[in-house]
Coordinates of C-alpha atoms and ligand atoms in Angstrom, one line a residue:
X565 CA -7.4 -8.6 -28.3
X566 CA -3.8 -8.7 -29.0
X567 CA -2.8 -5.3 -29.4
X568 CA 0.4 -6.2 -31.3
X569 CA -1.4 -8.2 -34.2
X570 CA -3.3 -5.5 -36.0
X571 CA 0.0 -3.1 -35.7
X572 CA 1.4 -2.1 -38.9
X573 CA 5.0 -4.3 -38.9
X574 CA 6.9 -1.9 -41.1
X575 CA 6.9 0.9 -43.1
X576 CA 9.2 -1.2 -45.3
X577 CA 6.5 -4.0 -46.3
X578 CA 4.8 -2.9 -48.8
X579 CA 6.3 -2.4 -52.5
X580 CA 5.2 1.1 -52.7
X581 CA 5.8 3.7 -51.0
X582 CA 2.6 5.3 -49.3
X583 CA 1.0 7.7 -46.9
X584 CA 0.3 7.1 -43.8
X585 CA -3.1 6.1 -44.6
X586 CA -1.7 3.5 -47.3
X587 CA -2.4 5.5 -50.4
X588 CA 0.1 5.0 -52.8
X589 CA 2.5 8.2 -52.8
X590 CA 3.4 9.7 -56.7
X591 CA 6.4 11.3 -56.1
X592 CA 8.7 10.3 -52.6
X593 CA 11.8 12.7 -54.3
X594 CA 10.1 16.2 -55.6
X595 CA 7.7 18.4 -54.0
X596 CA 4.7 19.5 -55.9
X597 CA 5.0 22.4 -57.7
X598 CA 3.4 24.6 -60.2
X599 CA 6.3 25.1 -61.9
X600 CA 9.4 23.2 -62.9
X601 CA 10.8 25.5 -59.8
X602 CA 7.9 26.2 -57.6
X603 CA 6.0 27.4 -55.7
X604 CA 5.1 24.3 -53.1
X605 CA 1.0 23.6 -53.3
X606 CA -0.7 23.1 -49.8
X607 CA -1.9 20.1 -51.1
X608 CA 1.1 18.1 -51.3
X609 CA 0.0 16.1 -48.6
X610 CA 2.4 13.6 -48.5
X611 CA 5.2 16.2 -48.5
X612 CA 3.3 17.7 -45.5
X613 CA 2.7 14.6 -43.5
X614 CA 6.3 13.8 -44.2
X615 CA 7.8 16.9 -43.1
X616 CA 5.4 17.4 -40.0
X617 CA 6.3 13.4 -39.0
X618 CA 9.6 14.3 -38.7
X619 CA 9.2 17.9 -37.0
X620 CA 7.8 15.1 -34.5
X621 CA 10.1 12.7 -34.1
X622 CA 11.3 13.3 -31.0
X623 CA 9.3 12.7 -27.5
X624 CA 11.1 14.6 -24.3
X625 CA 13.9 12.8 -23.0
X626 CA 14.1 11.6 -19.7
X627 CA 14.3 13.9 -16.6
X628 CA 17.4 11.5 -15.8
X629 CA 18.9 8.3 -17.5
X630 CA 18.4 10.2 -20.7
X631 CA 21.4 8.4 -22.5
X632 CA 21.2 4.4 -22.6
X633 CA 21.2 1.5 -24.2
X634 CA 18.6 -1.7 -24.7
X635 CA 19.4 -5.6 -25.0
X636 CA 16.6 -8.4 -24.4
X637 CA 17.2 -11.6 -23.2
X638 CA 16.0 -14.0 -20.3
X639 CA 16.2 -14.8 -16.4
X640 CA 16.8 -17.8 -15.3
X641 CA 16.2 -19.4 -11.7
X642 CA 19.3 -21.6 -10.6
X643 CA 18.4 -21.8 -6.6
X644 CA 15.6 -22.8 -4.7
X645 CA 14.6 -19.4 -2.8
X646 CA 10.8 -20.3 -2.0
X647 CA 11.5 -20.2 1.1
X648 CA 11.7 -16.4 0.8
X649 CA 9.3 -15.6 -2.2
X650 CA 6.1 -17.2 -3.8
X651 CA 7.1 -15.1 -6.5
X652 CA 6.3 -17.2 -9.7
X653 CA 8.8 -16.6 -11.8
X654 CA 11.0 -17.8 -9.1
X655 CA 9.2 -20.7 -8.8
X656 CA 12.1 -23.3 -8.8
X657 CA 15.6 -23.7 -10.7
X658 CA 15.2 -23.6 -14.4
X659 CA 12.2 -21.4 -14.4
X660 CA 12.9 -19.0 -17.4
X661 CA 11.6 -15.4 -17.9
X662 CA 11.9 -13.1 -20.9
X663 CA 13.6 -9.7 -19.7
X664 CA 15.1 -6.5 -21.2
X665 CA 17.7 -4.6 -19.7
X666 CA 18.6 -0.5 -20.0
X667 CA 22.1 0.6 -19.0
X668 CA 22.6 4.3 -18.6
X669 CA 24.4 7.1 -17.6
X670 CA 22.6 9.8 -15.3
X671 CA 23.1 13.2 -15.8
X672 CA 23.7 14.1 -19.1
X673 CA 21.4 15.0 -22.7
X674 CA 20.5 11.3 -24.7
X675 CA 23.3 12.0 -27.1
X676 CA 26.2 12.9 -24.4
X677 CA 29.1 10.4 -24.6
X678 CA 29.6 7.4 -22.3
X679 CA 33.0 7.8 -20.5
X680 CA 31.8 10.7 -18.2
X681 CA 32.0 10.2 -14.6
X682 CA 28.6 9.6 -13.7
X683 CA 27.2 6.3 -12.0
X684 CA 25.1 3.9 -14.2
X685 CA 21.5 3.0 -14.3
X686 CA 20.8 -0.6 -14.6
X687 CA 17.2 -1.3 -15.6
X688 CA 15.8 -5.0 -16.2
X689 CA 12.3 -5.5 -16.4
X690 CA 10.8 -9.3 -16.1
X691 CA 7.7 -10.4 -18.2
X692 CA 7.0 -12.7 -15.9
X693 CA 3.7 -14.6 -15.9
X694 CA 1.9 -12.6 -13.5
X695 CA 2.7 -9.4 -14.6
X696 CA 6.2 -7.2 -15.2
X697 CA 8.6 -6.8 -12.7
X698 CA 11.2 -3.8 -12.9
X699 CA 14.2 -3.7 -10.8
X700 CA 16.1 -0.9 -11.3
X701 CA 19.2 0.1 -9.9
X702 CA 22.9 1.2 -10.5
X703 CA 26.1 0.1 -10.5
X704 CA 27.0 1.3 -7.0
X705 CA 25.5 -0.2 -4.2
X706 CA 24.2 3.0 -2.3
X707 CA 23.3 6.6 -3.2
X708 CA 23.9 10.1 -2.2
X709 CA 20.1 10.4 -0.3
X710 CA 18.2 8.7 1.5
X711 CA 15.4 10.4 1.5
X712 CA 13.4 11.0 -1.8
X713 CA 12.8 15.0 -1.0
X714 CA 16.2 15.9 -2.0
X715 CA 16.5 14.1 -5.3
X716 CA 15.3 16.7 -7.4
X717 CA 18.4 18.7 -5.2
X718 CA 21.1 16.6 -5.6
X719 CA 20.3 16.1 -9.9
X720 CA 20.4 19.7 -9.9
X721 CA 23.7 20.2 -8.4
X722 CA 25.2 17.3 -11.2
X723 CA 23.2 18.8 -14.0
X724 CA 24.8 21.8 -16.2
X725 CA 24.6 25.1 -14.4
X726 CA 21.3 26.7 -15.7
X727 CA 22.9 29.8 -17.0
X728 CA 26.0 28.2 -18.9
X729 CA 24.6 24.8 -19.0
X730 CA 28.0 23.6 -18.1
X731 CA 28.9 20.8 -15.7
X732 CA 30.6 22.6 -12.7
X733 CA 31.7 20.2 -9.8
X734 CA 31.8 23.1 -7.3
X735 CA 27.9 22.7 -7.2
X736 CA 28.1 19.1 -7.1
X737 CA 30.8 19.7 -3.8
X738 CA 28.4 22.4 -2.6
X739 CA 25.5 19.8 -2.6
X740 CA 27.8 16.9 -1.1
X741 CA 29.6 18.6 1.9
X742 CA 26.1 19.8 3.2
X743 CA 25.0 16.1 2.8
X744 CA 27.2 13.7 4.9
X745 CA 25.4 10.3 3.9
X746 CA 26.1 11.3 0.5
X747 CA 30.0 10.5 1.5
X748 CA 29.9 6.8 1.0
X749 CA 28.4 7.6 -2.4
X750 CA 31.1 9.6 -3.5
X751 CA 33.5 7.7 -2.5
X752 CA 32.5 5.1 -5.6
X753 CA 31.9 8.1 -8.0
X754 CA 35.2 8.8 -7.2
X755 CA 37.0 5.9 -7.0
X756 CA 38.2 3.7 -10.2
X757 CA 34.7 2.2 -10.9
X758 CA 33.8 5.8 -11.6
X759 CA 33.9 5.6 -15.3
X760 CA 33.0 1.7 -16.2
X761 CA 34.8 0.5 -19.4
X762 CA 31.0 -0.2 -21.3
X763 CA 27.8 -2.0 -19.8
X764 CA 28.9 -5.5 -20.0
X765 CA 31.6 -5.2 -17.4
X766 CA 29.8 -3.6 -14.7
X767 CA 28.1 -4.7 -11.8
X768 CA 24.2 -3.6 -11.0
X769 CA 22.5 -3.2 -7.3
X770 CA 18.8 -2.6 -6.2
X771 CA 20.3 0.1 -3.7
X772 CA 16.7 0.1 -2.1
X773 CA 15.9 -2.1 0.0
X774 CA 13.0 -4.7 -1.1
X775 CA 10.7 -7.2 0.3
X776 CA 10.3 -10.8 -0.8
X777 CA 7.1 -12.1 0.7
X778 CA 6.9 -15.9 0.8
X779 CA 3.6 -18.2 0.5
X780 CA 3.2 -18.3 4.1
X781 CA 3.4 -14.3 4.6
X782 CA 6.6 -14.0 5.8
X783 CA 8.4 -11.1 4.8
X784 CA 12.3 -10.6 4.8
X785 CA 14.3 -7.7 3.3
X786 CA 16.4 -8.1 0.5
X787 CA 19.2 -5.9 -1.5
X788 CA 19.8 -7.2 -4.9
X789 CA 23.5 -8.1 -6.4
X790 CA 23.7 -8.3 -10.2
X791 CA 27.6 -9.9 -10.9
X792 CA 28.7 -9.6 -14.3
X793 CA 29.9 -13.5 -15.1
X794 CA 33.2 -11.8 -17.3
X795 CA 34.6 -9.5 -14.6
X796 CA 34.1 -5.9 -13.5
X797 CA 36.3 -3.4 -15.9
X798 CA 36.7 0.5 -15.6
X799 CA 38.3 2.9 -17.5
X800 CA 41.1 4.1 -14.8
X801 CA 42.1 7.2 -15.9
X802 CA 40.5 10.5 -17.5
X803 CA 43.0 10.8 -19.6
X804 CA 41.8 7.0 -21.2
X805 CA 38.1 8.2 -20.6
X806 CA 38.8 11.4 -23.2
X807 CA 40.4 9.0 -25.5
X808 CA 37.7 6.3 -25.9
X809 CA 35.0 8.9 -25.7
X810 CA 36.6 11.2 -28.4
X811 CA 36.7 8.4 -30.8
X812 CA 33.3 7.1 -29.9
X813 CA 31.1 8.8 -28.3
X814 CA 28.8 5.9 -28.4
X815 CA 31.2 3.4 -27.3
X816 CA 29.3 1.7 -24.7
X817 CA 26.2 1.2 -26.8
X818 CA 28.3 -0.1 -29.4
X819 CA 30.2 -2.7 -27.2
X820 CA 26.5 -4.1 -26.5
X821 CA 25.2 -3.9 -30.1
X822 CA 28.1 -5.7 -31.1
X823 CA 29.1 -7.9 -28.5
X824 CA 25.5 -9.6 -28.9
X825 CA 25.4 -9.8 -32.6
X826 CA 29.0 -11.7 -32.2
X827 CA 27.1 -14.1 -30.3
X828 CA 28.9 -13.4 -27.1
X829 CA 26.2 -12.6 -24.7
X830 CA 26.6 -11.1 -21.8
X831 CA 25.8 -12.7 -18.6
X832 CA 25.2 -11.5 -14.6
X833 CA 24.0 -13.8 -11.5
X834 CA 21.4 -12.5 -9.2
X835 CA 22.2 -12.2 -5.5
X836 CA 20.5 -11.5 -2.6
X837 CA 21.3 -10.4 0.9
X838 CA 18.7 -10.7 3.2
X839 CA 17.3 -9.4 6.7
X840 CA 14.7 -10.8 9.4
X841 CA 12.9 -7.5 9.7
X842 CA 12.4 -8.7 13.6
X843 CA 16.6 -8.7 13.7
X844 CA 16.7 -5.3 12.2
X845 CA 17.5 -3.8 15.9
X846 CA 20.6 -5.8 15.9
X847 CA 22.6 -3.9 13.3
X848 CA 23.7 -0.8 13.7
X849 CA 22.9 0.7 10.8
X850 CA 19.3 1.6 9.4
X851 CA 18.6 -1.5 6.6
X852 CA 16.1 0.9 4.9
X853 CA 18.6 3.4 4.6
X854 CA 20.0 3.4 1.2
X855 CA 23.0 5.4 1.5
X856 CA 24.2 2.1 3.6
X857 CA 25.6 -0.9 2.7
X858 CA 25.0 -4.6 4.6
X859 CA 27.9 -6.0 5.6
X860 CA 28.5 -9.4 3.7
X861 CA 30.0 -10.8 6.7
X862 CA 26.5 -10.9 8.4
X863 CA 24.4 -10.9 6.0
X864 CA 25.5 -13.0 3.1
X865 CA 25.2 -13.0 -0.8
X866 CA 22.6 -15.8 -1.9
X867 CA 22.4 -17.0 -5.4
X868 CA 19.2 -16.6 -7.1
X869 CA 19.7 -16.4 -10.5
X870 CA 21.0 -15.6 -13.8
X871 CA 20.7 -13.3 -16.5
X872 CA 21.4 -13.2 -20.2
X873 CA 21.2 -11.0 -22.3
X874 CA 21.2 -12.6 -26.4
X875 CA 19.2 -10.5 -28.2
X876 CA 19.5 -6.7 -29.6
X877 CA 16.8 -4.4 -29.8
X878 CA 14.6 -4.2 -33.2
X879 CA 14.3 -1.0 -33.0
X880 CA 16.1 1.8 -30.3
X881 CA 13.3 4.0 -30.4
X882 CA 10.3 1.7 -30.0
X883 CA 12.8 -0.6 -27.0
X884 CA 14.8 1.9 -25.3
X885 CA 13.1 5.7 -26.1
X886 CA 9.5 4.5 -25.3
X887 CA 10.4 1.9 -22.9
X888 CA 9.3 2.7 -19.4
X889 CA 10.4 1.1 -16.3
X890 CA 9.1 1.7 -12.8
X891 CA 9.9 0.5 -8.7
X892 CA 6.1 0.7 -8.5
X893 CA 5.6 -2.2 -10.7
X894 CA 5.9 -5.5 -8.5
X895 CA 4.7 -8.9 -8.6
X896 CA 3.2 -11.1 -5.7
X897 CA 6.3 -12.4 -3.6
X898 CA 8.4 -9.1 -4.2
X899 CA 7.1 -5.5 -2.3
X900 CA 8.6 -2.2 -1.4
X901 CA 10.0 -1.5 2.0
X902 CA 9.5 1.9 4.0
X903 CA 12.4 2.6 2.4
X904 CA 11.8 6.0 1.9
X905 CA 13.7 6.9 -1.2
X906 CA 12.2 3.9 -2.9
X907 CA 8.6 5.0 -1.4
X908 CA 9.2 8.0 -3.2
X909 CA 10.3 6.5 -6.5
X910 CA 7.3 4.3 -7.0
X911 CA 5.2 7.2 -7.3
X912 CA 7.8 9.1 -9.6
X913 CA 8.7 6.6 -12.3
X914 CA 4.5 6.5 -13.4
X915 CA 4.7 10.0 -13.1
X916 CA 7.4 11.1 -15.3
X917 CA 5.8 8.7 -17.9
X918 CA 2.7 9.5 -18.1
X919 CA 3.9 13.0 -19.2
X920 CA 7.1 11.8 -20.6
X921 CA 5.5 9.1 -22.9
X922 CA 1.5 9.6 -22.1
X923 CA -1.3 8.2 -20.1
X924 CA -1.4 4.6 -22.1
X925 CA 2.4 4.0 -21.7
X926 CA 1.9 0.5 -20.5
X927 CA 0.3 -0.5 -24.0
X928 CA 3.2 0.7 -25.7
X929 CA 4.9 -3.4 -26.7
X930 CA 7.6 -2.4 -25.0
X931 CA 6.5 -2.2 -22.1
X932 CA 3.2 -4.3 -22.0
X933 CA 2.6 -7.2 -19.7
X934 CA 3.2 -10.4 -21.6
X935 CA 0.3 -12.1 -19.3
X936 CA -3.7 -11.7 -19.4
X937 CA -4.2 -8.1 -17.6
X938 CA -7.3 -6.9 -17.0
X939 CA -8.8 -4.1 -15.3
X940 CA -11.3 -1.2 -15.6
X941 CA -9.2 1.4 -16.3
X942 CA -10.7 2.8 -20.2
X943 CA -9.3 4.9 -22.9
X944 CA -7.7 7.8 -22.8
X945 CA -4.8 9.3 -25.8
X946 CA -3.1 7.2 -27.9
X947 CA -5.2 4.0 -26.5
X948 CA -4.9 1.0 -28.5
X949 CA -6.4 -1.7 -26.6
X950 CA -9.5 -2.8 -27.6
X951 CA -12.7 -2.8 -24.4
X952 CA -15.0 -4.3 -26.0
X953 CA -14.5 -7.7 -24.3
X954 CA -16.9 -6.8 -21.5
X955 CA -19.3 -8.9 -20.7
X956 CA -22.1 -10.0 -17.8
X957 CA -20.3 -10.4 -14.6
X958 CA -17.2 -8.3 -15.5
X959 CA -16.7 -6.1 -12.1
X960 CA -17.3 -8.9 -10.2
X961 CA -14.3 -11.0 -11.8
X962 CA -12.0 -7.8 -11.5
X963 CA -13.0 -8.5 -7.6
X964 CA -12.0 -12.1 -7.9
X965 CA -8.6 -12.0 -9.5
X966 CA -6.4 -12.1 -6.4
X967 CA -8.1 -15.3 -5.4
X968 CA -6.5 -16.8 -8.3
X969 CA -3.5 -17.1 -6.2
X970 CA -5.1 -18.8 -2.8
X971 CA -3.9 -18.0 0.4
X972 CA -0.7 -16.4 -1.5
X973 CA 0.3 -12.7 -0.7
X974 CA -0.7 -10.3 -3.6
X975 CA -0.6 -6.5 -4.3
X976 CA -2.2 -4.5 -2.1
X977 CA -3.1 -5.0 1.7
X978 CA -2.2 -8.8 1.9
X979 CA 1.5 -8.1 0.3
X980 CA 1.9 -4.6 2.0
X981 CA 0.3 -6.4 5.7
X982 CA 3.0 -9.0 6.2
X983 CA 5.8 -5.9 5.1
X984 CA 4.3 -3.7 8.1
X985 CA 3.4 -5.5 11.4
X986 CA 1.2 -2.1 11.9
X987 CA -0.9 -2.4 8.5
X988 CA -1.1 -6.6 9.5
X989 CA -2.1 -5.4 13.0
X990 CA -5.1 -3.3 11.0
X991 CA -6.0 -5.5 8.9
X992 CA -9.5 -6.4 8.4
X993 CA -12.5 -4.9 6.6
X994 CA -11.3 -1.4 5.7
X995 CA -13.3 1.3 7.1
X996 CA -16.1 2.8 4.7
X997 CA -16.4 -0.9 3.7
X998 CA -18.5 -2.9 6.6
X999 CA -20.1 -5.6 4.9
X1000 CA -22.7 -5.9 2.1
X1001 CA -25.7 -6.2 4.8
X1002 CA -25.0 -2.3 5.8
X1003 CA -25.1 -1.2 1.9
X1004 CA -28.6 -3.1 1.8
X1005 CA -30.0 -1.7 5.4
X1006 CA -30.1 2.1 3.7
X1007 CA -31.6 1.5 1.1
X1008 CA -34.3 -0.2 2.7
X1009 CA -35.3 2.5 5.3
X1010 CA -34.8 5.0 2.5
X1011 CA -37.5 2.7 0.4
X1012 CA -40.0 2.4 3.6
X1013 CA -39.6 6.2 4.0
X1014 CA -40.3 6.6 0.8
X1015 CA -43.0 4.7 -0.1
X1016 CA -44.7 5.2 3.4
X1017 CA -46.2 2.2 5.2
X1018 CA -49.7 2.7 3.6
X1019 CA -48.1 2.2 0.3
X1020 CA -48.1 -1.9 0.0
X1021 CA -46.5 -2.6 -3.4
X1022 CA -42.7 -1.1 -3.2
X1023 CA -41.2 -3.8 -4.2
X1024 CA -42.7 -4.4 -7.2
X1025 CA -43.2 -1.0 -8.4
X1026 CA -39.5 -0.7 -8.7
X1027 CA -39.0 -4.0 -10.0
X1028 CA -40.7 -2.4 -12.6
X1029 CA -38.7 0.5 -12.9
X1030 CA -35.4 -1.8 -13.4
X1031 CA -37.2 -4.5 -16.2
X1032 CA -37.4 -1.1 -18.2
X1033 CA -33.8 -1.0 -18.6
X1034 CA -33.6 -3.6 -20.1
X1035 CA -31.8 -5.9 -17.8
X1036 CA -29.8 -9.6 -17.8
X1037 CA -30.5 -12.2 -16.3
X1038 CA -28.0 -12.0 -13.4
X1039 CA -27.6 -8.6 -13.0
X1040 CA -30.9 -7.8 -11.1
X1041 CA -29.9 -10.3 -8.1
X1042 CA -28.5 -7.7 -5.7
X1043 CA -31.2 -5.2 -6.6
X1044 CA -34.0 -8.2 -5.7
X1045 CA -32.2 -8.6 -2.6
X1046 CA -32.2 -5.5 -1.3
X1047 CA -36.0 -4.6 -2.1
X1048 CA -36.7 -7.9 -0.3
X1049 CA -35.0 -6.8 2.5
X1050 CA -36.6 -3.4 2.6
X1051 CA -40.3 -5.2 2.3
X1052 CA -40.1 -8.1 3.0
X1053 CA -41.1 -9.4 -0.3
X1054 CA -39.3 -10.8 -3.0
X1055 CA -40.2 -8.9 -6.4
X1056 CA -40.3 -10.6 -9.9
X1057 CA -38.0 -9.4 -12.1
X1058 CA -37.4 -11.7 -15.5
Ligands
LIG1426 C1 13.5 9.3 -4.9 C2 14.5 9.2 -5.7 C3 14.5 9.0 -7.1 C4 13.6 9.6 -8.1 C5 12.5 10.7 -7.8 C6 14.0 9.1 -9.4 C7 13.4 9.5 -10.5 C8 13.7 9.0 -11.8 C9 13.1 9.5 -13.0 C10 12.1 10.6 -13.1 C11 13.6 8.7 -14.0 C12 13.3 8.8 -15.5 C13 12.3 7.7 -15.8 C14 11.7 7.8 -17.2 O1 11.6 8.9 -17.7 O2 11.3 6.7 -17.7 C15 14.6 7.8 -13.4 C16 15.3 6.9 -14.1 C17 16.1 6.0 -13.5 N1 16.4 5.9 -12.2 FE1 15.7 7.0 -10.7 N2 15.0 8.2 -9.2 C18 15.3 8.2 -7.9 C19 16.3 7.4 -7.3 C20 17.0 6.4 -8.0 C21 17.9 5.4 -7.4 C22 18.2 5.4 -5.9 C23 18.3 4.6 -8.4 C24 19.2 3.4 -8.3 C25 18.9 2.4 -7.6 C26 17.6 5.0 -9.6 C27 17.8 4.4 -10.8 C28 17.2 4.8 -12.0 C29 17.4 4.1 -13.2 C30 18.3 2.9 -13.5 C31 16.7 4.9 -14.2 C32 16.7 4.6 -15.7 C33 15.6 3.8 -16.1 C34 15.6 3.5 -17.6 O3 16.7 3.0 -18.1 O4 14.7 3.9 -18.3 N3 16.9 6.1 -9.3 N4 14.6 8.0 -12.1

């Protein structure tokens, strides 16, 4: 089913003004009273469901990132990388993919203004054919840590003391000087491209280090490069930042917004620097280390792509509040690294949301694949998608997706094996799983033991048992096999 098609467009559609159950309202401007004055009635239930709505209006804000703003567009493929990835949506030049993009700041509340000094988040998630792919990173190419344990620390030394809930940099320099690898960081925060002029002039970097996997299993590493096409432009000094940001504290968001609805989109290329693993020795630097950057010298930038962005958001809430990006969230051709900061975030992101926005989060439009998906995960709050689709034969295709793909790498122990000689070296039947003719040996001693060797008719006696459920046609072929195996006879089940 498509879950967008029964969803109510707009409260605006209709000519009258109702309930949230579509019952036409009586009065939208007066409470009911008794009087001409009062008091309320209870049973002003539009007046109730109106006022409790909006006690509700707001869903927690997120941990980080809180303040940002939305703008959809597409990705385009201008080079040949296949050599590197079978990712499909960079299956050749001209391949086009719907995106959206969230810029950000980091530390502050979702309403805090847009000239503090603060590095920015750059989200872009790509609805690409097989499934959404969410790069996320920042405008600076490396980060204070570099391992995911101390993130929670080094947010908590930016964020407002707890007892004044005031910024104090002393706790941010307490943090920092016990942290030498957060140097190179700081040096950025603290440099002119510490406070950009808005979103559109910035540049955006993965940070972490990925892997693109390509058709033949070969993996590489890669850091991603977003260039803006008009130029990178800061706000140099904080006397500047105070003046932009105490006209409009929105300034940034409004540059977007605006920008876009002039028709003068903003644009960034895709670059990639990218690593042999097997020459990884040869550097001396750690490439999974992201508080390190690779020298461009050695390894240099390789166009990939470009990105536009010519459409605003509908609606902020429903595109930017409720939309949820996530490292964890990968498509065959493009995997994580050991990395251990990014191994760390691709638990966290699903995390957060699933408390931030709930369990179904990936329903939500928003954030909702654009391509078939299909699993066996069910219900749950706030579900919208409809399971009734099931039919004979359905666990066995949720086996046989991958194979869509061939020979190609996909999620899970294929992708992940030609990322980590050690899981390729293992590779192989996980353990627990040897083989169907194992799971039918059991049951066939247990059915001898059972039924005792005087006892001739096994078979059929729970052939028997299983027509009374009720059975299909297919369903009962493993069953007959594995009675015939415990027998020796084939039982009849029609
Ligand atoms: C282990 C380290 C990290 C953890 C645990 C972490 C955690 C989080 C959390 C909990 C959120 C809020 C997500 C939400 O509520 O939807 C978030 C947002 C974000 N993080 Fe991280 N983060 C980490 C490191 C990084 C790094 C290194 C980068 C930059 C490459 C980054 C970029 C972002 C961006 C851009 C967002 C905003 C996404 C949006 O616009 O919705 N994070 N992070």
């Amino acid at each position: 089913m498509d879950p967008t098609k029964f969803r109510p467009s707009s409260s605006h559609d209709g000519g009258v003004t109702t309930t949230n159950a579509g019952a036409p309202v009586w009065n939208d401007n007066e409470a009911l009273t008794v009087g001409p004055r009062g008091p309320i009635l209870l049973e002003d239930y539009h007046l109730i469901e109106k006022v409790a709505h909006f006690a509700r209006e707001r869903i927690p804000e997120r941990v980080v990132h809180a303040r940002g703003a939305s703008a959809k567009g597409f990705f385009e493929c201008t080079h040949d990388v296949s050599d590197l990835t079978c990712a499909d949506f960079l299956r050749g030049p001209g391949a086009r993919t719907p995106v959206i993009v969230r810029f950000s700041t980091v530390i502050h509340e979702r309403g805090s203004p847009e000239t503090i000094r603060d590095p920015r988040g750059f989200a872009v998630k790509f609805y690409t054919r097989e499934g959404n792919w969410d790069l996320l990173g920042n405008n600076f190419p490396v980060f204070f840590i570099r391992d995911g344990i101390k993130f929670p620390d080094v947010i908590h030394a930016f964020k407002p003391n707890p007892r004044s809930h005031v910024q104090e940099y002393w706790r941010v320099f307490d943090f920092l000087s016990h942290h030498p690898e957060s140097l190179h960081t700081f040096f950025f925060l603290f440099d002119d491209v510490g406070v950009p002029a808005d979103y559109r002039h910035m540049e955006g970097f993965g940070v972490n280090t990925y892997t693109f996997v390509n058709k033949a299993g070969k993996a590489s590493y890669v850091k991603f490069h977003w260039k803006p096409t008009c130029g990178v432009r800061c706000i140099r000094t904080d006397e500047e930042a105070a003046l932009v940001g105490g006209r409009n504290h929105s300034h940034a968001t409004q540059d977007l917004y605006d920008s876009i609805a002039a028709g003068s989109f903003p644009e960034w290329q895709l670059l990639v620097q990218v690593m042999d693993p097997d020459t990884e020795d040869q550097y001396d630097f750690d490439p999974l280390d992201d508080t390190k950057t690779w020298p461009e010298d050695l390894l240099p930038l390789r166009p990939v792509g470009r990105l536009v962005l010519d459409r605003n958001v509908d609606n902020f809430f429903n595109e930017n509040e409720q939309l949820a990006f996530g490292p964890g969230l990968v498509v065959p051709g493009i995997y994580y690294s050991d990395d251990k900061m990014l191994q760390c975030r691709v638990f966290a992101y699903a995390d957060t949301q699933r408390y931030r926005l709930g369990p179904n989060y990936l329903m939500l439009p928003v954030n909702a694949p654009r391509c078939a998906h299909h699993n066996n995960h069910y219900d749950g709050a706030m579900n919208f998608m409809h399971r009734d689709e099931e039919g004979e034969g359905h666990h066995q295709e949720a086996q046989r997706l991958p194979a869509a793909r061939g020979e190609v790498p996909v999620l899970g122990r294929r992708q992940a094996g030609a990322v980590r000689p050690e899981v390729r070296r293992l590779a192989g039947a996980p353990k627990g799983q040897p083989g169907a003719e194992i799971d039918l040996d059991r049951p066939a001693l247990e059915v001898r033991r059972v039924a005792g060797e005087e006892d001739r008719h096994p078979p059929q006696r729970q052939a028997k048992h299983v027509k009374i459920y009720g059975v299909r046609p297919s369903s009962p072929l493993l069953i007959q096999r594995a009675i015939t195996r415990a027998s020796g006879r084939t039982p009849e089940i029609d």
